[in-house]
PDB file of C-alpha atoms in Angstrom:
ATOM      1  CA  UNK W   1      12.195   7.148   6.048  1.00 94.00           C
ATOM      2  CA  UNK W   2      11.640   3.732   7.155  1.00 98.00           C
ATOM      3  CA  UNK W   3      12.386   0.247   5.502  1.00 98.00           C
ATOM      4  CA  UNK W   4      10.842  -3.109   5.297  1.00 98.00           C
ATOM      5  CA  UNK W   5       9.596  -5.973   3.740  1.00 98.00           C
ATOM      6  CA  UNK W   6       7.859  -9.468   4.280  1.00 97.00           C
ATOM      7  CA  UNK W   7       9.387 -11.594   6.517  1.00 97.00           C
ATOM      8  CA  UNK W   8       9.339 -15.574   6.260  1.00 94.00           C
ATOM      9  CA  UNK W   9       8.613 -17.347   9.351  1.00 89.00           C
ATOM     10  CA  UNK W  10       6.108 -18.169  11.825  1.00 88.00           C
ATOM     11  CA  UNK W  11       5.468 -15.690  14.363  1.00 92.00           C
ATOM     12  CA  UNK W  12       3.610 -17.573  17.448  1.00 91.00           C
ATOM     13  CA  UNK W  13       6.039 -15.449  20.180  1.00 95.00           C
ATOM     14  CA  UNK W  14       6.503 -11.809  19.549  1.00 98.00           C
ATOM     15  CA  UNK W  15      10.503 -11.724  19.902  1.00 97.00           C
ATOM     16  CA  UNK W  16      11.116 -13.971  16.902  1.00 97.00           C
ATOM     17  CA  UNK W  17       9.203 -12.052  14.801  1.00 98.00           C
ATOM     18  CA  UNK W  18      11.434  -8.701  16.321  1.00 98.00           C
ATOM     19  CA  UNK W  19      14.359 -11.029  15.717  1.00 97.00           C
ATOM     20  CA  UNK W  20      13.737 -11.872  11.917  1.00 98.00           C
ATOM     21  CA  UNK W  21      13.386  -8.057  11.575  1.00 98.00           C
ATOM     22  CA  UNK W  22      16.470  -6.953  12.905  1.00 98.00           C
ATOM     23  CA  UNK W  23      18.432  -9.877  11.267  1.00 98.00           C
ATOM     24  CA  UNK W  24      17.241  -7.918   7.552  1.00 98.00           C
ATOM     25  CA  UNK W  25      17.832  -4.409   9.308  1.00 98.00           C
ATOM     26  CA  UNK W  26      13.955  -3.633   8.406  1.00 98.00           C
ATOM     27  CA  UNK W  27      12.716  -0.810  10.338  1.00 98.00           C
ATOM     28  CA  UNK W  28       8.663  -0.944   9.578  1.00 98.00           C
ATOM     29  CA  UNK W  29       7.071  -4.023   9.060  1.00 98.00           C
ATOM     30  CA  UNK W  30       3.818  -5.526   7.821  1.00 98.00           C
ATOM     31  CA  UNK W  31       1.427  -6.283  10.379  1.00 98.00           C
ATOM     32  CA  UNK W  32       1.856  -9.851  11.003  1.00 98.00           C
ATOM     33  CA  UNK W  33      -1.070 -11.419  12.584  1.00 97.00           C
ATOM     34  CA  UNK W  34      -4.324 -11.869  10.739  1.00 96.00           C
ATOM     35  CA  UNK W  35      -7.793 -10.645  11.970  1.00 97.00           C
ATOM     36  CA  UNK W  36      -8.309 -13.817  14.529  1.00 96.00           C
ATOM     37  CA  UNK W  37      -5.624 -13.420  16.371  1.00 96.00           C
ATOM     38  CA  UNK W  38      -6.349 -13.333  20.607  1.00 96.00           C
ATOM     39  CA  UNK W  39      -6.505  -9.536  21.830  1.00 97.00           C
ATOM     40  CA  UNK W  40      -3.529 -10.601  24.366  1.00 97.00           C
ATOM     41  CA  UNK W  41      -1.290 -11.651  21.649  1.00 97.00           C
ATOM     42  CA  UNK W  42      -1.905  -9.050  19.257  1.00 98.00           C
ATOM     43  CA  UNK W  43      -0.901  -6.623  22.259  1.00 98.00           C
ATOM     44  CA  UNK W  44       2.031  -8.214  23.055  1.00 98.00           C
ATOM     45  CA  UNK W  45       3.172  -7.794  19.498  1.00 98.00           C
ATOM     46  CA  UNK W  46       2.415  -4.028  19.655  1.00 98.00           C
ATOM     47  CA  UNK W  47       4.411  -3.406  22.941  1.00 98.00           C
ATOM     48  CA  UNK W  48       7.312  -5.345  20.925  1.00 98.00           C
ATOM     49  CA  UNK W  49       7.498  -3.664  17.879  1.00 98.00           C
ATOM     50  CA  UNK W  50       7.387  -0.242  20.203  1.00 98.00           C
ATOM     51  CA  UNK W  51      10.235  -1.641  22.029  1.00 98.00           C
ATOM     52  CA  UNK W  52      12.172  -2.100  18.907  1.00 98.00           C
ATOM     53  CA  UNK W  53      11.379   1.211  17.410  1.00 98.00           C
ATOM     54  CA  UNK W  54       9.361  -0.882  14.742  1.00 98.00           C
ATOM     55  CA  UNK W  55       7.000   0.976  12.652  1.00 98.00           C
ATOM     56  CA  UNK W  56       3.746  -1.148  12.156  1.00 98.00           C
ATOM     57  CA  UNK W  57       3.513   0.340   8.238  1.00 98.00           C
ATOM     58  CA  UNK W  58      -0.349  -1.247   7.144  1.00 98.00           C
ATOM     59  CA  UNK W  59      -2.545  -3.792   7.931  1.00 98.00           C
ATOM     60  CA  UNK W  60      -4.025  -4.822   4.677  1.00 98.00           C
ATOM     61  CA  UNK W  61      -7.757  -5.219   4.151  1.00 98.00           C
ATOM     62  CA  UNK W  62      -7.105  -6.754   0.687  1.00 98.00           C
ATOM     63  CA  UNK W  63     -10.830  -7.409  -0.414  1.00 98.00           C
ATOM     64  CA  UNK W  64     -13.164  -6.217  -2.871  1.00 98.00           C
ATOM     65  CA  UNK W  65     -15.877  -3.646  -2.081  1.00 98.00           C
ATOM     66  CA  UNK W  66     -17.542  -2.993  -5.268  1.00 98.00           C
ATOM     67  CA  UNK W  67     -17.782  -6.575  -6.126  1.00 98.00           C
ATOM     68  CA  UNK W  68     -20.520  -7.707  -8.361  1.00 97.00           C
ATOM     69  CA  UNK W  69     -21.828 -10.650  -5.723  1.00 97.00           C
ATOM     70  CA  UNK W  70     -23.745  -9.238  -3.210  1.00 97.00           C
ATOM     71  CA  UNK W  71     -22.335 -12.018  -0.978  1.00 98.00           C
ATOM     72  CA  UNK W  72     -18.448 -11.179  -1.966  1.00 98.00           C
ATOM     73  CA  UNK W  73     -19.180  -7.425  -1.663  1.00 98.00           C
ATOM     74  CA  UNK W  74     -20.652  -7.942   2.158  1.00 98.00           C
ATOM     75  CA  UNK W  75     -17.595 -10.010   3.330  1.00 98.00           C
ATOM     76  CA  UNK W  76     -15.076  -7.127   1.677  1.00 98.00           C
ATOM     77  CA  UNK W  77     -16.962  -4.618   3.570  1.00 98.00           C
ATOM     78  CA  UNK W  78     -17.121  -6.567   6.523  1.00 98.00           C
ATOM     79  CA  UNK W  79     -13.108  -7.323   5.985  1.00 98.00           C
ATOM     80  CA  UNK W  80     -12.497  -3.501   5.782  1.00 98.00           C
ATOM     81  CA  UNK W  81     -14.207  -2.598   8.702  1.00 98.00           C
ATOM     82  CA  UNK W  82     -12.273  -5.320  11.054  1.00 98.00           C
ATOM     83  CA  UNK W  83      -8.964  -4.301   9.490  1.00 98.00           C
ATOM     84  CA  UNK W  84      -9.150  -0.979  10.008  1.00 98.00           C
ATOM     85  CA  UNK W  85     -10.276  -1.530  13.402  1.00 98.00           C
ATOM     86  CA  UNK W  86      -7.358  -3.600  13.867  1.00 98.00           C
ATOM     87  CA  UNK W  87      -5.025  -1.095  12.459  1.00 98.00           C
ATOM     88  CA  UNK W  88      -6.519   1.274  14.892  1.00 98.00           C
ATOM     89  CA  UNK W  89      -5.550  -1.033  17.575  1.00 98.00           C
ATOM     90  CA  UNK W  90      -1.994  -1.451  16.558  1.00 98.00           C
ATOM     91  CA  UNK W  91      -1.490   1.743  15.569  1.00 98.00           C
ATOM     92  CA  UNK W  92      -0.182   1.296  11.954  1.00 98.00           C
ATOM     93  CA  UNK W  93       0.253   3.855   9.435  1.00 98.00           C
ATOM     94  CA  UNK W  94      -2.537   2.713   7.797  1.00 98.00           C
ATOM     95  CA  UNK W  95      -5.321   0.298   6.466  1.00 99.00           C
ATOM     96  CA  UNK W  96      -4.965  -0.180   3.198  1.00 98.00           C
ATOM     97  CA  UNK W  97      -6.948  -1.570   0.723  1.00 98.00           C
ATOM     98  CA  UNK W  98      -7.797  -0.805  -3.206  1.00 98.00           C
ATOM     99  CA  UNK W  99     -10.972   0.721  -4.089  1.00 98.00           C
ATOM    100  CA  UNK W 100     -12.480  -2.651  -5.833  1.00 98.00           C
ATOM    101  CA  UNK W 101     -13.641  -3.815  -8.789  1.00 98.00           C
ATOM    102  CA  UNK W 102     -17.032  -4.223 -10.841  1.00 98.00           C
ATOM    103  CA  UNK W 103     -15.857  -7.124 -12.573  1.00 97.00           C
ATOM    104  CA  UNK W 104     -15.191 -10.611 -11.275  1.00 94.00           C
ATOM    105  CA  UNK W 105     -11.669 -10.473 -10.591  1.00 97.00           C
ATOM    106  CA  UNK W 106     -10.961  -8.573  -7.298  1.00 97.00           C
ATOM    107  CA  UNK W 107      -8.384  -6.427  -8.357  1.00 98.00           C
ATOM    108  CA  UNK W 108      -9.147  -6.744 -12.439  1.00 98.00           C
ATOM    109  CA  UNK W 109      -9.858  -4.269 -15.069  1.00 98.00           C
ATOM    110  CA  UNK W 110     -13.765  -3.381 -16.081  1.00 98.00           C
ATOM    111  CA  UNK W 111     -15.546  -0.768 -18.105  1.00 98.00           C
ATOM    112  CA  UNK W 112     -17.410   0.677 -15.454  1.00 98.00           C
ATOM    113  CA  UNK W 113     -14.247   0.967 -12.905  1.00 98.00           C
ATOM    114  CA  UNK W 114     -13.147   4.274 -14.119  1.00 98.00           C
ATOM    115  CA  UNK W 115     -16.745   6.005 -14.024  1.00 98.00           C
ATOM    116  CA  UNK W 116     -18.666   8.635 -12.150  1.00 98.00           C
ATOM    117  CA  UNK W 117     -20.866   6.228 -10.745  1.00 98.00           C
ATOM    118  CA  UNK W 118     -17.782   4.384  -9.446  1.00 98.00           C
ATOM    119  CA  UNK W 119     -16.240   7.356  -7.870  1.00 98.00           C
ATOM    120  CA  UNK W 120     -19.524   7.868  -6.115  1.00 98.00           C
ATOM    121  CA  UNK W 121     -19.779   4.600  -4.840  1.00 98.00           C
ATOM    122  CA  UNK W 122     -16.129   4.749  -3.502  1.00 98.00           C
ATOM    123  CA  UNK W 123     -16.753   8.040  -1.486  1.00 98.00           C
ATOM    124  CA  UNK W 124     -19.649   6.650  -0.081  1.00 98.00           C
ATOM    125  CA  UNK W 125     -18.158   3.545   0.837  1.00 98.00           C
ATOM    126  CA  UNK W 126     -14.824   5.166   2.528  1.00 98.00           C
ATOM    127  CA  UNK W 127     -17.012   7.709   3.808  1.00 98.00           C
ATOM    128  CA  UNK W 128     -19.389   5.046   5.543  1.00 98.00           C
ATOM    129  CA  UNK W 129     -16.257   2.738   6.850  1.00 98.00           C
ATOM    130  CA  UNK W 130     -14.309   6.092   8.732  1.00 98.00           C
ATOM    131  CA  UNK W 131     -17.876   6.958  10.055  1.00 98.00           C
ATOM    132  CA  UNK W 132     -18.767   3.334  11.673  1.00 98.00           C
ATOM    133  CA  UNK W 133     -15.258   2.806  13.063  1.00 98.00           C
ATOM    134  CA  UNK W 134     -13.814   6.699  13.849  1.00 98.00           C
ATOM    135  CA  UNK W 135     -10.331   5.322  13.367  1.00 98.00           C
ATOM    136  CA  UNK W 136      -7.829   7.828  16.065  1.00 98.00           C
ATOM    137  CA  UNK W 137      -4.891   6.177  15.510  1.00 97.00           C
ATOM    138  CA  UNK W 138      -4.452   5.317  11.623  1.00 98.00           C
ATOM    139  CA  UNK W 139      -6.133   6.385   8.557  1.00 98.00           C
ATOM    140  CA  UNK W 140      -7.602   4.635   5.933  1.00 99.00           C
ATOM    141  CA  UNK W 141      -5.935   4.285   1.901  1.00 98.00           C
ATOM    142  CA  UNK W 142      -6.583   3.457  -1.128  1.00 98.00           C
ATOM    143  CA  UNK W 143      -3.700   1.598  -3.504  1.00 98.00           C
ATOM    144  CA  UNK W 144      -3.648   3.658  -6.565  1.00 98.00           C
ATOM    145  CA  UNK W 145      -4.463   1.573  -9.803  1.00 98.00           C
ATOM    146  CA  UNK W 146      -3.569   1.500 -13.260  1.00 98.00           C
ATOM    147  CA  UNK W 147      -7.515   0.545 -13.788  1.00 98.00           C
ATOM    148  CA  UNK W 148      -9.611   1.251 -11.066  1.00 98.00           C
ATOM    149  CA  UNK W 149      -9.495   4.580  -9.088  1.00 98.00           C
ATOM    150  CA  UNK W 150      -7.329   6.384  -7.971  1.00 98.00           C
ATOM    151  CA  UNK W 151      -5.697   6.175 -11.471  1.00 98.00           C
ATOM    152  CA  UNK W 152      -3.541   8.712 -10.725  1.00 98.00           C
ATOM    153  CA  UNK W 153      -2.363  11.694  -8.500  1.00 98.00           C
ATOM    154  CA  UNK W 154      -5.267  13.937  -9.531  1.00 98.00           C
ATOM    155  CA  UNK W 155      -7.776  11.771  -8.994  1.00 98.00           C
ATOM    156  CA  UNK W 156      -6.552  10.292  -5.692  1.00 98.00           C
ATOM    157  CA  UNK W 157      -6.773  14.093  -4.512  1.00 98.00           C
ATOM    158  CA  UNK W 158     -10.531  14.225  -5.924  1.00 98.00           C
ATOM    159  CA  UNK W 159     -11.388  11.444  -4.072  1.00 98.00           C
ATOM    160  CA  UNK W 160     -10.017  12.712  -0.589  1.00 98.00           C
ATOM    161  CA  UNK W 161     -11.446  16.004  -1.085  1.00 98.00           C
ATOM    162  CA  UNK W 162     -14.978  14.288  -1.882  1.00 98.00           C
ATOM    163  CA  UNK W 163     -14.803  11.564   0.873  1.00 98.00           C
ATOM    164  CA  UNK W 164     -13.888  14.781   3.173  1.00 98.00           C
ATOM    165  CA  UNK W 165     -12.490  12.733   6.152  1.00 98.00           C
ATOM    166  CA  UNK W 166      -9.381  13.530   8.011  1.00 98.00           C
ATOM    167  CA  UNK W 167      -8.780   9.867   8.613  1.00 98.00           C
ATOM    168  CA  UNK W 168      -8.383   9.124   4.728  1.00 98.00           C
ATOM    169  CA  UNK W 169      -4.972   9.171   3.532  1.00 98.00           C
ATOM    170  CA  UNK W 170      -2.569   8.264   0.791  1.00 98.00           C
ATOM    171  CA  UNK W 171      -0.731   5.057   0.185  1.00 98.00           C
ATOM    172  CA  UNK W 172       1.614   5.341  -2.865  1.00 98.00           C
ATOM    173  CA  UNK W 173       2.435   2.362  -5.097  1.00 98.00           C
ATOM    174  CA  UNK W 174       4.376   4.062  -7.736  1.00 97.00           C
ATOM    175  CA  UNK W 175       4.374   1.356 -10.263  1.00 98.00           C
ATOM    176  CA  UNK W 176       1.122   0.648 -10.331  1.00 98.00           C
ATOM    177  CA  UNK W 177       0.618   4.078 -11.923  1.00 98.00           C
ATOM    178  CA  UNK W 178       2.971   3.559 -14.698  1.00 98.00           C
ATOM    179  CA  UNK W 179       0.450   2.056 -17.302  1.00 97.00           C
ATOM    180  CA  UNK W 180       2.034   3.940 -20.602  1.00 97.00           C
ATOM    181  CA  UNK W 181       5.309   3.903 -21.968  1.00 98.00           C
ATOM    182  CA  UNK W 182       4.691   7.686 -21.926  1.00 98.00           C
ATOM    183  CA  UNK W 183       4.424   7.241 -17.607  1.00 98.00           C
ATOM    184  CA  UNK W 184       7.337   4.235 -17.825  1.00 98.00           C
ATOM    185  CA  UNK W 185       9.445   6.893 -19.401  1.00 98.00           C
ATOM    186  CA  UNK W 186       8.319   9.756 -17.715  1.00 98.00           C
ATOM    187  CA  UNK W 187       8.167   8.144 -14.275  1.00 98.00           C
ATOM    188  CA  UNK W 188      11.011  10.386 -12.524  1.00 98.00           C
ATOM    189  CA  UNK W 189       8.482  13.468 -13.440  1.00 98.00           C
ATOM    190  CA  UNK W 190       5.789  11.281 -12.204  1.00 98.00           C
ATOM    191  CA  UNK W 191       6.868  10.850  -8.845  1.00 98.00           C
ATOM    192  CA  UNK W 192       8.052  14.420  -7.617  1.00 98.00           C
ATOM    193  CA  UNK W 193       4.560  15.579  -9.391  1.00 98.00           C
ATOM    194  CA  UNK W 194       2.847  13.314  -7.116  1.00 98.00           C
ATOM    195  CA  UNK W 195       4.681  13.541  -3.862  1.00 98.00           C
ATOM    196  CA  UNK W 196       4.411  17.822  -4.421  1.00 98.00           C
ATOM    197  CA  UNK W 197       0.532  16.805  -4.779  1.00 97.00           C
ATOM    198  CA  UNK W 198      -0.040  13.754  -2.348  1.00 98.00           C
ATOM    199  CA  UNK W 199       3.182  14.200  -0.090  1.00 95.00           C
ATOM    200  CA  UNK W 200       1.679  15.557   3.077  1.00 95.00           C
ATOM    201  CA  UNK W 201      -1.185  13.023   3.330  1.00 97.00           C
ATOM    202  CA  UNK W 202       1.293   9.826   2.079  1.00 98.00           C
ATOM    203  CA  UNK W 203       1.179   7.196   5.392  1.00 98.00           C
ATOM    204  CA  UNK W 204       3.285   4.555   3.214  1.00 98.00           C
ATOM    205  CA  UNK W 205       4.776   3.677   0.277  1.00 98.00           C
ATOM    206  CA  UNK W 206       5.523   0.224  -1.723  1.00 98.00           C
ATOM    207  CA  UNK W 207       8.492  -0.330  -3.574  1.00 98.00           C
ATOM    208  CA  UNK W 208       8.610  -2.469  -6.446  1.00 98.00           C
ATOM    209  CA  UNK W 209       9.758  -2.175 -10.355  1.00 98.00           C
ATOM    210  CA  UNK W 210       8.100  -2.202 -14.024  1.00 98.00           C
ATOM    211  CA  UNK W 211       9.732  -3.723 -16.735  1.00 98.00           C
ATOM    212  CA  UNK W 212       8.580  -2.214 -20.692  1.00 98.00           C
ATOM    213  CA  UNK W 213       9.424  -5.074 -23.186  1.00 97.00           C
ATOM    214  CA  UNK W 214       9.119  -4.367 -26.964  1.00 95.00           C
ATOM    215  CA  UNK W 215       6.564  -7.389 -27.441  1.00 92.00           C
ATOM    216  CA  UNK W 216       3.401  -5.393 -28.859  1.00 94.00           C
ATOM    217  CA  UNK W 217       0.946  -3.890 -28.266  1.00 94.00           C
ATOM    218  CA  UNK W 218       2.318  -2.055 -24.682  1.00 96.00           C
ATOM    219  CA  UNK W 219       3.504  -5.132 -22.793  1.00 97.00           C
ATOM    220  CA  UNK W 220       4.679  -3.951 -19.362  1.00 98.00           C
ATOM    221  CA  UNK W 221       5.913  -6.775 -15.944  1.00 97.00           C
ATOM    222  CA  UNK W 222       6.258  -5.832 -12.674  1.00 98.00           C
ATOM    223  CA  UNK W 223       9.814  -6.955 -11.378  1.00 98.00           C
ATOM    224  CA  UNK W 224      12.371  -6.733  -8.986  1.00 98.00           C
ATOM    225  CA  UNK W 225      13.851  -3.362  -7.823  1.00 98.00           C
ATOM    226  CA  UNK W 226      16.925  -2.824  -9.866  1.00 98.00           C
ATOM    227  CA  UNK W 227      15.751  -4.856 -13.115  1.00 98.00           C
ATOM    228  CA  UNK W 228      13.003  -2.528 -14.523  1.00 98.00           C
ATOM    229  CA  UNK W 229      12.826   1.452 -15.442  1.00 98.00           C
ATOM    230  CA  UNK W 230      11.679   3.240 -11.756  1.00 98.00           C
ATOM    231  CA  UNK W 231      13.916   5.875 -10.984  1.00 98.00           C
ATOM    232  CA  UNK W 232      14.742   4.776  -7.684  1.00 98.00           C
ATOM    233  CA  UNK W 233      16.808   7.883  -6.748  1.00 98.00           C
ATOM    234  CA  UNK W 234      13.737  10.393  -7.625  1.00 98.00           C
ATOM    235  CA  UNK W 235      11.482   7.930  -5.666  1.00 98.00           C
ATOM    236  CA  UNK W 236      13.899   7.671  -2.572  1.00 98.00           C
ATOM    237  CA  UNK W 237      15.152  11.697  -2.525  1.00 98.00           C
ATOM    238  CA  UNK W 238      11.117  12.749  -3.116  1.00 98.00           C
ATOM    239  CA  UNK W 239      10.211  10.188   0.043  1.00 97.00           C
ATOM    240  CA  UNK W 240      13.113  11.313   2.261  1.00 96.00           C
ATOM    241  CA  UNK W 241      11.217  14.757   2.226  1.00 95.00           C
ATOM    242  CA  UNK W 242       8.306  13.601   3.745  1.00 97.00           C
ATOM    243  CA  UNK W 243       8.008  12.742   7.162  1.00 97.00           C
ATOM    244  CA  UNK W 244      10.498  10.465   8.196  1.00 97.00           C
ATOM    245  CA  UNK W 245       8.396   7.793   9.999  1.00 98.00           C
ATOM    246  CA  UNK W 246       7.037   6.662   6.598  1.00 98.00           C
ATOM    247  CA  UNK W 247       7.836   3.316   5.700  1.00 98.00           C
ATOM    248  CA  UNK W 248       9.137   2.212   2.077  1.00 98.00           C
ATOM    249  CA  UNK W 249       7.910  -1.549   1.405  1.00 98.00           C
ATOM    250  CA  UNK W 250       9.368  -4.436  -0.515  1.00 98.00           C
ATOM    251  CA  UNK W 251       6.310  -6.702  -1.616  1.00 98.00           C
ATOM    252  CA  UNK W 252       5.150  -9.419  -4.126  1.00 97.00           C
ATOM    253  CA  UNK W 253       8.676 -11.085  -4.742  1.00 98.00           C
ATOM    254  CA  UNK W 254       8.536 -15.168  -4.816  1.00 96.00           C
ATOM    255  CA  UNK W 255      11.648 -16.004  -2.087  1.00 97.00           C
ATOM    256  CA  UNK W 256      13.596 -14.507   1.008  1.00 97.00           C
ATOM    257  CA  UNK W 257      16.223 -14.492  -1.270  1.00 98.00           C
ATOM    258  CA  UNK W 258      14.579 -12.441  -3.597  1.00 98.00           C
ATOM    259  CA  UNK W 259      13.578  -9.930  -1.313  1.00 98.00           C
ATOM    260  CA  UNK W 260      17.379  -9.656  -0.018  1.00 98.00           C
ATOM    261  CA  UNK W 261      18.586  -8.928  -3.522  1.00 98.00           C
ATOM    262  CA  UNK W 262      15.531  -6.043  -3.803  1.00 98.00           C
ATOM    263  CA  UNK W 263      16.971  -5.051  -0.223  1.00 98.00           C
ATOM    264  CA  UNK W 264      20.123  -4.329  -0.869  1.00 98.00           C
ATOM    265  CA  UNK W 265      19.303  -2.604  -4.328  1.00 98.00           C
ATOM    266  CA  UNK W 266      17.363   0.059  -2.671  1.00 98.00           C
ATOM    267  CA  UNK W 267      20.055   0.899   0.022  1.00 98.00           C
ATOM    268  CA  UNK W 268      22.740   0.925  -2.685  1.00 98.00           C
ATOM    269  CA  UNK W 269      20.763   3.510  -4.490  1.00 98.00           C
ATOM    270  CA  UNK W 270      19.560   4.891  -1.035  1.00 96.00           C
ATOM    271  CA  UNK W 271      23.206   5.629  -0.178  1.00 95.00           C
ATOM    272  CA  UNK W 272      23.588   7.490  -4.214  1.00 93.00           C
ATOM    273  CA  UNK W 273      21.334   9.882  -2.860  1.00 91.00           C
ATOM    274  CA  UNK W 274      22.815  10.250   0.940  1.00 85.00           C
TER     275      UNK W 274
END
C-alpha cells in the first residue's frame, strides 16, 4: 500500500511540493492544486509526481449535491463535474466526494438522508456525472457516512450495483462508519467484513481514529491515530491485501506536527504486522 498525508506549504513550482513529500517519506499524496489552476502547471505537477513514483490518491469534490438551495445544489454539481474531470486529467485514484445532504449543513445529519427517495436521487446523480464526463482514468466515490448513504458496507454495494457504472468505486473511511459502541467495539470485525465485501473496488482509504467517552447518551470524537479504539493492525493487514497502489491517508489533524505523530503511529503498527 501507499502512504500519505497533507502537506503544509505553498506549492507554486512542482519540485517543492515533490520535496515536502519525500522529506515525510509519503508515497501518495492529495492533489494539490485547486480547480483554477493553468493546464501547463497542473501538467507539470503530473509529470513530477510520475517521476517520483507519487501516487496522486483523490482530488476532492467536497460539495453538496442534494442540497436544499437550488443555487447550492447547482454549484456542488457543477464542482463534481470539474473535479472529476480534473482527476481524470491527473490520473488520481479517484474523485471523491460524499453523497450530500437534505439538510442545511453540507455534510449534516437529516431525516430524509437515509431514505429511498435519497438513494434514488444519489444513483441518478452519480449515474448522470460518469455519463457527462466518461472518466478513463479514475473513478468516481462516495465517503461512507455515519448519516447519509453509504451508511455502511451493504449499502455502499447497493448503490454501485444500482448506479451500474464501471467508473464508480469505493473510498473507505473506516471511522466514519463506527457510529455505535456496538461498531466502536466491533470495528476489527467491521473492517475485514468490509474489505471481503468492498475490497476489489476500494481506490483509497483515509486513516483517522474514534474516541468512545462514557459522557451519555453515545458520545463518540474523532482523534488522532493511536489515541482512540481502530484496530489499526486489522485495518493495515486487510489493506495490504488489496492492490498495492492504494493509498492510506492521514487527514483532518490541526498541525504538521500533528500529522507526524499520526505518521509515525501507523508505521509503528505497520511494522507489528510486517
Amino acid at each position: 500500500m501507499r502512504f500519505g498525508a497533507p502537506v503544509f506549504g505553498q506549492w507554486d513550482e512542482p519540485q517543492t511540493w515533490i520535496d515536502a513529500l519525500r522529506a515525510k517519506g509519503y508515497s501518495a499524496a492529495y492533489w494539490p492544486l485547486g480547480l483554477e489552476a493553468e493546464e501547463t502547471k497542473v501538467a507539470a505537477f503530473v509529470q513530477a509526481a510520475g517521476e517520483a513514483d507519487i501516487v496522486i490518491a483523490e482530488v476532492g469534490a467536497w460539495s453538496n449535491p442534494l442540497a436544499p438551495d437550488r443555487k447550492e445544489r447547482d454549484a456542488a454539481v457543477e464542482r463534481c463535474r470539474r473535479s472529476l474531470a480534473l482527476a481524470d486529467r491527473v490520473g488520481a485514484r479517484c474523485c471523491v466526494n460524499i453523497a450530500g445532504s437534505c439538510g442545511e449543513r453540507w455534510d449534516g445529519p437529516h431525516a430524509d438522508n437515509l431514505t429511498p427517495a435519497s438513494f434514488d436521487r444519489i444513483v441518478r446523480f452519480v449515474q448522470d456525472l460518469i455519463d457527462e464526463v466518461k472518466p478513463a482514468r479514475t473513478f468516481y466515490t462516495l465517503e461512507g457516512m455515519p448519516w447519509m448513504y453509504p451508511d455502511s458496507p451493504e449499502s455502499y454495494l447497493e448503490l454501485a450495483r444500482a448506479i451500474d457504472r464501471p467508473t464508480f468505486a469505493v473510498h473507505l473511511d473506516p471511522v466514519n462508519w463506527i457510529c455505535s459502541p456496538q461498531r466502536y467495539f466491533g470495528n476489527a470485525e467491521l473492517t475485514r467484513h468490509t474489505v471481503k465485501l468492498l475490497g476489489e473496488h476500494v481506490r483509497s482509504c483515509h486513516a483517522k481514529d474514534i474516541a468512545l467517552s462514557s459522557q451519555l447518551t453515545t458520545h463518540l470524537d474523532e482523534v488522532r491515530p493511536g489515541l482512540g479504539g481502530l484496530d489499526y493492525p486489522v485495518l493495515l493487514t486487510e489493506l495490504s491485501r488489496l492492490d498495492p497502489d492504494t493509498p492510506v491517508m492521514l487527514e483532518h489533524l490541526p498541525s504538521e506536527a500533528e500529522y507526524d505523530l499520526a505518521a509515525q503511529y501507523v508505521r509503528q503498527q505497520a511494522k507489528t504486522v510486517g
